[in-house]
Amino acid sequence: MANRNMQPTTTQSSNSPQPAEPSTDSPASEQTPANKDDSGPPAEPSPAAGEAEGVAEGSEERPTKMTLDLSSFRRSGEKTFTQRSRLFVGNLPLDMPEEEFKNMFAKYGKITEVYISRDRGFGFVRLETRTLAEIAKAELDGTVLNNRAIRIRFASHGASLTVRNLMPAVTNELLDQAFSQFGPVERAIVVTDDRGRPTGRGIVEFTNKASARKALECCTEGALLLTSTPCPAIVEPSEHLDDEDGLPEKLLPKIPRFHKEREQPPHFAQPGTFEFEYASRWKALHEMEKQQKDQVNKNIREAKEKLEAELEAAKHEHQLMLMRQDLMRRQEELRRLEELRNQELQRRKQIEMRHEEERRRREEELMRHREQEEMRRHPDGFKPNYLDNVRFERCLR
């Protein structure tokens, strides 16, 4: 956030106040009587004094102007022309032309989305970065135009969502990645405490309202999980609060109730008085509210701890179930492989038996062929060979 106490840029314009020139009637320019009566010779100026006077004269002739590089007000990786750099300008003169409105913000860099409602006296303008918008707001807020002091505030972001129930492992980048599926995201921030520890809450700002509406509807109807833990992100519309400018005295309407409430200055109620009695009752009511909120927070915290314990137990049981399922799957796979192996062995055994039978058949064919050859060669003196004798003995048995 830009320094609200930083000095305005020293750029000279036609309507900026000019520095007053030194008067010739100043006491330093008058001669005293002692100087008049002094008849001594004038002192000769030293060379160093002459050089100093020359430098002073040169500086008077050429006034230096400080120039600022507007690109230095842009952070690395910062998106430009976002809703966060959009300003609301109120109490404008009703006859203010748009060109004059643009020129009022011209020295703060490029501007877009210039809008003026002349009948109602307000307008909007969007600058390049948030820092430049803060500088413009700090310098121009309260500027008098046509006897009207303009009011400048940051415009509310209509496409901003608050995300709760975030796990500690969620970062800005992961939040941006998770919500980019609904539309272009301008900014995604995980809110941390003063020590940089995540608070479980985040802010997501979209470019347009349609994307924000889509994200809100989808996360309300479904359960968006940002990590492996089944803890859904709770998405709600952001509440726009002004914690920078607050409520100045000049903006509060001076109605009769205001004057009645401001009849007495801030003071402590004296014991035994009407004020002290009701002030004590108010304090007791706030104390009761605090105790009830503490009790509700305690109940919610205990419920969360119980849910986390149940979640851990369920995760452990789920892992055991997955391991059992994996073991059963492996056993089934092993049994199937064993069956395939037995089938393969049976098939090979059958193939071997067929091969053996084929070999025997071929041997018998060969022996029969030889016997026939022998019979053709010796038709009269044929004698059965040993194989025939064996076959004959088998038949007898």
Coordinates of C-alpha atoms in Angstrom, one line a residue:
M1 CA 0.0 0.0 0.0
A2 CA 1.3 3.4 -0.9
N3 CA 2.5 5.9 1.7
R4 CA -0.4 8.1 2.5
N5 CA 2.1 10.6 4.0
M6 CA 4.4 10.8 0.9
Q7 CA 4.9 14.2 -0.6
P8 CA 3.1 15.0 -3.9
T9 CA 5.2 14.8 -7.1
T10 CA 6.9 18.2 -7.6
T11 CA 5.4 18.8 -11.1
Q12 CA 4.6 22.4 -11.9
S13 CA 1.3 23.2 -13.6
S14 CA -0.6 26.3 -14.3
N15 CA -3.0 25.9 -11.3
S16 CA -0.3 24.8 -8.8
P17 CA 0.9 27.4 -6.3
Q18 CA 4.1 29.0 -7.3
P19 CA 6.9 29.7 -4.8
A20 CA 7.0 33.3 -3.6
E21 CA 9.9 35.4 -4.8
P22 CA 12.1 37.1 -2.2
S23 CA 11.0 40.7 -1.5
T24 CA 13.4 43.5 -1.9
D25 CA 12.0 45.0 1.4
S26 CA 13.2 42.1 3.5
P27 CA 15.4 43.0 6.5
A28 CA 18.4 41.3 5.0
S29 CA 18.4 43.7 2.1
E30 CA 18.4 46.8 4.2
Q31 CA 21.6 48.5 5.2
T32 CA 22.2 49.4 8.8
P33 CA 23.5 52.8 9.9
A34 CA 26.8 51.2 10.8
N35 CA 27.2 49.9 7.3
K36 CA 26.5 53.4 5.9
D37 CA 29.1 55.1 8.1
D38 CA 31.7 52.4 7.5
S39 CA 34.3 54.1 5.2
G40 CA 36.6 51.1 5.1
P41 CA 37.5 49.5 1.8
P42 CA 35.2 46.9 0.6
A43 CA 36.4 43.3 1.0
E44 CA 37.4 41.5 -2.1
P45 CA 35.3 38.3 -2.8
S46 CA 37.3 35.1 -2.7
P47 CA 37.4 32.7 -5.7
A48 CA 35.3 30.1 -3.8
A49 CA 32.6 32.6 -3.0
G50 CA 32.6 33.6 -6.7
E51 CA 32.1 30.0 -7.7
A52 CA 29.3 29.6 -5.2
E53 CA 27.5 32.7 -6.5
G54 CA 27.9 31.4 -10.0
V55 CA 26.4 28.1 -9.1
A56 CA 23.5 29.9 -7.3
E57 CA 22.9 32.1 -10.3
G58 CA 22.9 29.1 -12.6
S59 CA 20.4 27.2 -10.5
E60 CA 18.1 30.2 -10.4
E61 CA 18.2 30.4 -14.2
R62 CA 17.6 26.7 -14.7
P63 CA 15.1 25.3 -12.1
T64 CA 15.4 21.5 -11.7
K65 CA 12.3 19.4 -12.0
M66 CA 12.0 15.9 -10.4
T67 CA 10.7 13.3 -12.8
L68 CA 9.3 9.9 -11.7
D69 CA 9.3 6.7 -13.7
L70 CA 5.8 5.4 -13.4
S71 CA 6.9 1.9 -14.3
S72 CA 8.7 1.8 -11.0
F73 CA 5.4 1.8 -9.2
R74 CA 4.5 -1.6 -10.8
R75 CA 5.4 -4.7 -8.8
S76 CA 7.0 -7.7 -10.5
G77 CA 4.2 -9.8 -12.0
E78 CA 1.5 -7.4 -10.9
K79 CA -1.6 -7.3 -13.1
T80 CA -2.6 -3.9 -14.5
F81 CA -5.9 -2.1 -14.8
T82 CA -7.6 -4.3 -12.2
Q83 CA -10.7 -3.6 -10.1
R84 CA -8.3 -2.8 -7.2
S85 CA -7.0 0.3 -9.1
R86 CA -10.5 1.7 -9.8
L87 CA -11.4 5.0 -8.1
F88 CA -14.8 6.5 -7.2
V89 CA -14.8 10.3 -7.6
G90 CA -17.7 12.0 -5.9
N91 CA -19.0 15.6 -5.5
L92 CA -17.9 16.6 -9.0
P93 CA -19.1 19.8 -10.6
L94 CA -22.2 19.1 -12.7
D95 CA -20.8 20.8 -15.7
M96 CA -17.4 19.2 -15.6
P97 CA -16.4 17.9 -19.1
E98 CA -14.9 14.4 -19.6
E99 CA -11.7 15.8 -21.0
E100 CA -11.0 17.8 -17.9
F101 CA -11.8 14.8 -15.8
K102 CA -9.2 12.8 -17.7
N103 CA -6.6 15.5 -17.5
M104 CA -7.0 15.5 -13.7
F105 CA -5.6 12.0 -13.6
A106 CA -3.3 12.2 -16.6
K107 CA 0.0 12.6 -14.6
Y108 CA -0.6 9.3 -12.9
G109 CA -0.2 7.2 -16.0
K110 CA -2.5 5.6 -18.4
I111 CA -6.2 5.5 -17.5
T112 CA -9.1 3.4 -18.7
E113 CA -12.9 3.1 -17.9
V114 CA -13.6 6.8 -17.6
Y115 CA -17.2 7.3 -16.6
I116 CA -19.0 10.5 -15.4
S117 CA -22.6 10.9 -14.2
R118 CA -23.1 14.6 -14.6
D119 CA -26.6 14.7 -13.3
R120 CA -25.5 13.0 -10.0
G121 CA -22.0 14.5 -9.8
F122 CA -19.8 11.4 -9.6
G123 CA -17.5 9.4 -11.8
F124 CA -15.2 6.4 -12.0
V125 CA -11.7 6.0 -13.4
R126 CA -9.3 3.0 -13.5
L127 CA -5.5 3.5 -13.3
E128 CA -2.7 1.2 -14.2
T129 CA -1.7 -0.1 -10.8
R130 CA -3.0 0.0 -7.2
T131 CA 0.0 2.1 -6.1
L132 CA -0.7 4.8 -8.7
A133 CA -4.3 4.8 -7.6
E134 CA -3.3 5.3 -4.0
I135 CA -1.0 8.2 -4.9
A136 CA -3.8 9.8 -7.0
K137 CA -6.3 9.4 -4.1
A138 CA -3.9 10.9 -1.6
E139 CA -3.1 13.9 -3.7
L140 CA -6.5 14.7 -5.2
D141 CA -8.9 13.9 -2.4
G142 CA -10.4 17.1 -1.1
T143 CA -9.3 19.2 -4.1
V144 CA -11.7 22.1 -4.6
L145 CA -13.2 22.4 -8.1
N146 CA -15.8 25.2 -8.7
N147 CA -16.2 25.6 -4.9
R148 CA -16.8 21.9 -4.5
A149 CA -14.4 19.6 -2.6
I150 CA -14.2 16.3 -4.5
R151 CA -14.2 13.1 -2.6
I152 CA -12.1 10.1 -3.9
R153 CA -12.5 6.6 -2.6
F154 CA -11.6 3.1 -3.9
A155 CA -14.6 1.6 -5.7
S156 CA -16.0 -1.6 -4.2
H157 CA -15.0 -4.8 -5.9
G158 CA -18.2 -6.4 -7.2
A159 CA -16.5 -9.7 -8.3
S160 CA -14.7 -10.5 -5.0
L161 CA -15.3 -13.8 -3.0
T162 CA -14.2 -14.9 0.4
V163 CA -12.9 -18.4 0.7
R164 CA -12.9 -20.1 4.1
N165 CA -11.9 -23.6 5.4
L166 CA -8.5 -23.6 3.6
M167 CA -5.9 -26.1 4.6
P168 CA -2.4 -25.0 5.7
A169 CA -0.9 -26.3 2.4
V170 CA -2.9 -23.9 0.3
T171 CA -0.9 -21.0 -1.2
N172 CA -1.7 -18.0 -3.3
E173 CA -0.7 -19.8 -6.5
L174 CA -2.8 -22.9 -5.7
L175 CA -5.8 -20.7 -4.9
D176 CA -5.4 -18.9 -8.2
Q177 CA -5.1 -22.2 -10.0
A178 CA -8.2 -23.7 -8.4
F179 CA -10.5 -20.8 -9.2
S180 CA -9.1 -20.0 -12.7
Q181 CA -11.5 -22.7 -14.0
F182 CA -14.4 -20.4 -13.4
G183 CA -12.9 -17.4 -15.3
P184 CA -9.9 -15.0 -15.3
V185 CA -8.7 -14.2 -11.8
E186 CA -7.2 -10.8 -10.9
R187 CA -5.9 -11.6 -7.5
A188 CA -5.9 -14.6 -5.2
I189 CA -4.6 -14.1 -1.6
V190 CA -4.4 -16.5 1.4
V191 CA -4.8 -14.3 4.5
T192 CA -2.1 -14.7 7.1
D193 CA -1.6 -13.4 10.6
D194 CA 1.2 -11.1 11.7
R195 CA 3.6 -14.0 11.8
G196 CA 2.9 -15.1 8.3
R197 CA 0.8 -18.2 9.4
P198 CA -2.3 -19.0 7.3
T199 CA -5.6 -18.2 8.9
G200 CA -7.6 -20.6 6.8
R201 CA -9.2 -17.7 4.9
G202 CA -8.6 -16.3 1.4
I203 CA -9.8 -13.7 -1.0
V204 CA -10.4 -14.3 -4.7
E205 CA -11.1 -11.4 -7.1
F206 CA -12.3 -12.1 -10.6
T207 CA -12.3 -9.8 -13.6
N208 CA -16.0 -9.9 -14.1
K209 CA -19.1 -10.7 -12.0
A210 CA -20.2 -13.6 -14.2
S211 CA -17.1 -15.6 -13.2
A212 CA -17.6 -14.8 -9.5
R213 CA -21.3 -15.9 -9.7
K214 CA -20.3 -19.1 -11.5
A215 CA -17.7 -19.9 -8.8
L216 CA -20.1 -19.2 -6.0
E217 CA -22.9 -21.4 -7.5
C218 CA -20.5 -24.3 -8.3
C219 CA -18.8 -24.3 -4.8
T220 CA -22.2 -24.0 -3.1
E221 CA -23.8 -26.9 -4.9
G222 CA -20.7 -29.0 -5.1
A223 CA -17.6 -29.6 -2.9
L224 CA -14.3 -28.0 -4.2
L225 CA -11.3 -29.8 -2.7
L226 CA -8.0 -27.9 -3.0
T227 CA -5.8 -30.7 -1.5
S228 CA -6.0 -34.4 -0.9
T229 CA -7.8 -33.9 2.4
P230 CA -11.6 -34.0 1.8
C231 CA -12.1 -30.6 3.3
P232 CA -14.2 -28.4 0.9
A233 CA -13.6 -24.7 0.4
I234 CA -16.5 -22.6 1.7
V235 CA -17.1 -19.7 -0.7
E236 CA -19.1 -16.6 0.2
P237 CA -19.5 -13.0 -1.3
S238 CA -16.9 -10.6 0.2
E239 CA -18.0 -8.0 2.6
H240 CA -16.7 -4.6 1.5
L241 CA -15.5 -2.4 4.4
D242 CA -13.6 0.9 4.4
D243 CA -10.9 0.6 7.0
E244 CA -8.7 3.3 5.5
D245 CA -10.7 6.6 5.4
G246 CA -13.5 5.7 7.8
L247 CA -16.1 8.4 8.5
P248 CA -14.6 12.0 8.6
E249 CA -16.5 14.7 10.5
K250 CA -17.2 16.6 7.3
L251 CA -19.1 13.6 5.7
L252 CA -21.5 13.0 8.7
P253 CA -24.9 14.5 8.1
K254 CA -25.6 17.2 10.8
I255 CA -29.2 16.1 11.6
P256 CA -30.9 16.9 15.0
R257 CA -29.9 13.5 16.4
F258 CA -26.3 14.3 15.6
H259 CA -26.4 17.5 17.6
K260 CA -28.2 15.8 20.5
E261 CA -25.6 13.0 20.7
R262 CA -22.8 15.5 20.6
E263 CA -24.0 17.8 23.4
Q264 CA -21.4 16.3 25.7
P265 CA -17.8 15.6 24.9
P266 CA -16.3 12.2 25.5
H267 CA -16.2 11.4 29.3
F268 CA -16.3 8.6 31.8
A269 CA -19.6 7.8 33.5
Q270 CA -19.6 8.5 37.2
P271 CA -20.6 5.7 39.5
G272 CA -24.1 6.0 41.0
T273 CA -25.5 7.9 38.0
F274 CA -28.1 7.0 35.4
E275 CA -25.3 6.9 32.8
F276 CA -23.2 4.5 34.8
E277 CA -26.1 2.1 35.5
Y278 CA -27.0 1.7 31.8
A279 CA -23.4 1.7 30.7
S280 CA -22.8 -1.2 33.1
R281 CA -25.8 -3.1 31.7
W282 CA -24.4 -2.5 28.2
K283 CA -21.0 -3.9 29.3
A284 CA -22.7 -6.9 30.9
L285 CA -24.6 -7.6 27.6
H286 CA -21.4 -7.4 25.6
E287 CA -19.7 -9.7 28.1
M288 CA -22.6 -12.2 27.8
E289 CA -22.2 -12.0 24.0
K290 CA -18.5 -12.6 24.3
Q291 CA -19.0 -15.6 26.5
Q292 CA -21.6 -17.1 24.2
K293 CA -19.4 -16.5 21.2
D294 CA -16.5 -18.1 23.0
Q295 CA -18.7 -21.1 23.9
V296 CA -19.8 -21.4 20.3
N297 CA -16.2 -21.2 19.0
K298 CA -15.2 -23.8 21.5
N299 CA -18.0 -26.1 20.4
I300 CA -17.0 -25.6 16.8
R301 CA -13.4 -26.1 17.6
E302 CA -14.1 -29.4 19.4
A303 CA -16.4 -30.5 16.5
K304 CA -13.6 -29.8 14.1
E305 CA -11.1 -31.7 16.1
K306 CA -13.5 -34.6 16.4
L307 CA -14.1 -34.5 12.6
E308 CA -10.4 -34.4 11.9
A309 CA -9.9 -37.4 14.2
E310 CA -12.7 -39.3 12.5
L311 CA -11.2 -38.3 9.1
E312 CA -7.8 -39.6 10.1
A313 CA -9.3 -42.9 11.3
A314 CA -11.4 -43.1 8.1
K315 CA -8.4 -42.4 6.0
H316 CA -6.5 -45.2 7.8
E317 CA -9.4 -47.6 7.4
H318 CA -9.7 -46.6 3.8
Q319 CA -6.0 -47.3 3.2
L320 CA -6.4 -50.7 4.9
M321 CA -9.3 -51.4 2.6
L322 CA -7.4 -50.4 -0.4
M323 CA -4.5 -52.6 0.7
R324 CA -6.8 -55.6 1.2
Q325 CA -8.4 -55.0 -2.2
D326 CA -4.9 -54.8 -3.7
L327 CA -3.9 -58.0 -1.9
M328 CA -7.1 -59.8 -3.1
R329 CA -6.5 -58.5 -6.6
R330 CA -2.9 -59.8 -6.5
Q331 CA -4.0 -63.2 -5.2
E332 CA -6.6 -63.4 -7.9
E333 CA -4.0 -62.5 -10.5
L334 CA -1.7 -65.1 -9.0
R335 CA -4.4 -67.7 -9.1
R336 CA -5.3 -66.8 -12.7
L337 CA -1.6 -67.0 -13.7
E338 CA -1.4 -70.5 -12.0
E339 CA -4.4 -71.7 -13.9
L340 CA -2.9 -70.4 -17.1
R341 CA 0.3 -72.1 -16.3
N342 CA -1.5 -75.5 -15.6
Q343 CA -3.4 -75.1 -18.8
E344 CA -0.2 -74.4 -20.7
L345 CA 1.4 -77.5 -19.1
Q346 CA -1.6 -79.6 -20.0
R347 CA -1.5 -78.3 -23.5
R348 CA 2.2 -79.1 -23.9
K349 CA 1.6 -82.6 -22.4
Q350 CA -1.2 -83.2 -24.9
I351 CA 1.1 -82.0 -27.7
E352 CA 3.8 -84.3 -26.5
M353 CA 1.4 -87.2 -26.4
R354 CA 0.2 -86.5 -29.9
H355 CA 3.8 -86.3 -31.1
E356 CA 4.6 -89.6 -29.4
E357 CA 1.5 -91.2 -31.0
E358 CA 2.5 -89.8 -34.3
R359 CA 6.0 -91.1 -33.9
R360 CA 4.7 -94.6 -33.1
R361 CA 2.3 -94.5 -36.0
R362 CA 5.1 -93.6 -38.3
E363 CA 7.3 -96.4 -37.0
E364 CA 4.5 -98.9 -37.5
E365 CA 3.9 -97.6 -41.0
L366 CA 7.6 -98.0 -41.7
M367 CA 7.7 -101.6 -40.3
R368 CA 4.6 -102.5 -42.3
H369 CA 6.1 -101.0 -45.4
R370 CA 9.3 -103.1 -44.8
E371 CA 7.3 -106.3 -44.3
Q372 CA 5.4 -105.7 -47.5
E373 CA 8.7 -105.2 -49.3
E374 CA 10.0 -108.5 -47.9
M375 CA 6.9 -110.3 -49.0
R376 CA 7.3 -109.0 -52.5
R377 CA 10.9 -110.1 -52.5
H378 CA 10.4 -113.6 -51.0
P379 CA 6.8 -114.6 -51.7
D380 CA 7.4 -118.4 -51.0
G381 CA 9.8 -118.4 -48.0
F382 CA 8.2 -115.7 -45.9
K383 CA 8.8 -115.9 -42.2
P384 CA 7.2 -113.6 -39.7
N385 CA 9.7 -111.3 -38.1
Y386 CA 10.0 -110.5 -34.4
L387 CA 7.4 -107.8 -34.4
D388 CA 4.8 -110.1 -35.8
N389 CA 5.6 -112.7 -33.2
V390 CA 5.2 -110.1 -30.5
R391 CA 1.9 -109.0 -31.8
F392 CA 0.7 -112.6 -32.0
E393 CA 1.7 -113.3 -28.4
R394 CA -0.2 -110.2 -27.3
C395 CA -3.3 -111.4 -29.1
L396 CA -3.0 -114.8 -27.4
R397 CA -2.9 -113.1 -24.0

